[in-house]
Amino acid sequence: LNEKLQVIKADAFSNSGISSLRIPNSIVEIGYPVAARTSLVYAGEDATFTLDPGSERLILDESGALYELQGDGMKLLCLFDSEAKRFEAAEGTTEVAPGALLNHAALEEVVLPEGVRIIGAAACKGCRALRRIAIPGGVVEMGAEALMDTALESLHIPASLEKIGENGKRQPTLRKVTVAQGNARYEEKNGMLLEKWSNGKARVVVNTDSRECVRIPEEVVAIAPYAFNGDRNIRELYLS
């Protein structure tokens, strides 16, 4: 490719016969997917998709993950290897971009390092095999639909988390949510994840309990979209 090339948009080489792609370090943007349904190898020693060293803006690691260099760390932009079953973000990652792991159907586990503060909207949406992800202790924000359409059965909310974005629907596999002691914004109560407000009131974010009789806590004045959607175990619902 041209040594002064700066931008490659998504699907630029998809459905082509390309078998090797070396990207110059002048590049500042690579769309995802860049070469879907080709024979390119994105990860490991035999990778045929490479980025020349020396880029002032982007880093492509051995797992096929693309990062943007920032002042205080790195932002995970995407994972090119769509067949990965386990992904561990690089040390120094401080942010996961919106849609960074979107629709990685084979992905079963995601490991994020301490230091991550933001998980963007739809970051892991559509990772239907995803069963394990640990939210690092320093995360302050998790965007809308970040974990939607996954196979997660449990989730631990760290004490640092201040904001969880809205979901487009309830996550049916999620049966347990725990909240770290000291979290000022969220708490688990009666099998529900509650968002606490400064006036002492609260909102139900999601119900994860399988009990047939559900009692909404007295402090609740609002229920988030899809909080109980699709929960067929409920037979009785008591509103305080």
mmCIF file of N, CA, C and O in Angstrom, residues 1 28 48-49 56 58 62-63 111 117 134 140 147 152 176 222 234:
data_model
loop_
_atom_site.group_PDB
_atom_site.id
_atom_site.type_symbol
_atom_site.label_atom_id
_atom_site.label_comp_id
_atom_site.label_asym_id
_atom_site.label_seq_id
_atom_site.Cartn_x
_atom_site.Cartn_y
_atom_site.Cartn_z
ATOM 1 N N LEU A 1 0.843 -1.194 0.000
ATOM 2 C CA LEU A 1 0.000 0.000 0.000
ATOM 3 C C LEU A 1 0.879 1.244 0.000
ATOM 4 O O LEU A 1 2.014 1.221 0.487
ATOM 5 N N VAL A 28 -3.919 6.458 9.878
ATOM 6 C CA VAL A 28 -4.536 7.043 11.073
ATOM 7 C C VAL A 28 -5.918 6.455 11.347
ATOM 8 O O VAL A 28 -6.479 6.647 12.424
ATOM 9 N N THR A 48 -0.870 -12.477 8.599
ATOM 10 C CA THR A 48 -0.632 -11.899 7.280
ATOM 11 C C THR A 48 -1.251 -10.509 7.170
ATOM 12 O O THR A 48 -1.234 -9.903 6.097
ATOM 13 N N PHE A 49 -1.791 -10.024 8.271
ATOM 14 C CA PHE A 49 -2.323 -8.668 8.371
ATOM 15 C C PHE A 49 -1.445 -7.929 9.376
ATOM 16 O O PHE A 49 -1.438 -8.262 10.563
ATOM 17 N N GLU A 56 2.511 6.890 14.930
ATOM 18 C CA GLU A 56 2.350 7.811 16.058
ATOM 19 C C GLU A 56 0.949 7.754 16.642
ATOM 20 O O GLU A 56 0.694 8.351 17.691
ATOM 21 N N LEU A 58 -1.526 4.609 15.958
ATOM 22 C CA LEU A 58 -2.152 3.297 16.082
ATOM 23 C C LEU A 58 -1.140 2.207 16.416
ATOM 24 O O LEU A 58 0.021 2.273 16.026
ATOM 25 N N GLU A 62 -0.336 -8.551 18.775
ATOM 26 C CA GLU A 62 -0.252 -9.913 18.237
ATOM 27 C C GLU A 62 -1.586 -10.635 18.221
ATOM 28 O O GLU A 62 -1.742 -11.643 17.526
ATOM 29 N N SER A 63 -2.555 -10.152 18.978
ATOM 30 C CA SER A 63 -3.870 -10.789 18.983
ATOM 31 C C SER A 63 -4.776 -10.254 17.882
ATOM 32 O O SER A 63 -5.904 -10.721 17.723
ATOM 33 N N VAL A 111 -10.859 -10.303 28.977
ATOM 34 C CA VAL A 111 -10.093 -9.862 30.146
ATOM 35 C C VAL A 111 -9.658 -8.421 29.915
ATOM 36 O O VAL A 111 -8.981 -8.122 28.928
ATOM 37 N N ARG A 117 -11.169 2.707 32.304
ATOM 38 C CA ARG A 117 -12.129 3.579 32.975
ATOM 39 C C ARG A 117 -13.472 3.654 32.239
ATOM 40 O O ARG A 117 -14.497 3.894 32.857
ATOM 41 N N ALA A 134 -14.754 -9.646 33.440
ATOM 42 C CA ALA A 134 -14.601 -8.994 34.743
ATOM 43 C C ALA A 134 -14.480 -7.494 34.500
ATOM 44 O O ALA A 134 -13.624 -7.060 33.721
ATOM 45 N N VAL A 140 -15.595 3.661 35.455
ATOM 46 C CA VAL A 140 -16.577 4.626 35.951
ATOM 47 C C VAL A 140 -17.826 4.680 35.069
ATOM 48 O O VAL A 140 -18.880 5.141 35.512
ATOM 49 N N LEU A 147 -23.183 -4.900 27.054
ATOM 50 C CA LEU A 147 -23.123 -6.353 27.241
ATOM 51 C C LEU A 147 -24.393 -7.042 26.741
ATOM 52 O O LEU A 147 -24.692 -8.159 27.156
ATOM 53 N N LEU A 152 -23.729 -13.967 29.235
ATOM 54 C CA LEU A 152 -23.339 -13.714 30.623
ATOM 55 C C LEU A 152 -24.448 -14.144 31.584
ATOM 56 O O LEU A 152 -25.613 -13.812 31.382
ATOM 57 N N LYS A 176 -27.584 -13.107 37.951
ATOM 58 C CA LYS A 176 -27.014 -12.637 39.213
ATOM 59 C C LYS A 176 -26.180 -11.386 38.973
ATOM 60 O O LYS A 176 -25.307 -11.368 38.119
ATOM 61 N N ALA A 222 -38.974 4.774 39.671
ATOM 62 C CA ALA A 222 -38.879 4.613 38.218
ATOM 63 C C ALA A 222 -38.346 3.226 37.877
ATOM 64 O O ALA A 222 -37.592 2.623 38.653
ATOM 65 N N ILE A 234 -42.119 -14.437 36.599
ATOM 66 C CA ILE A 234 -42.927 -13.587 37.465
ATOM 67 C C ILE A 234 -44.410 -13.969 37.378
ATOM 68 O O ILE A 234 -44.970 -14.060 36.293
#
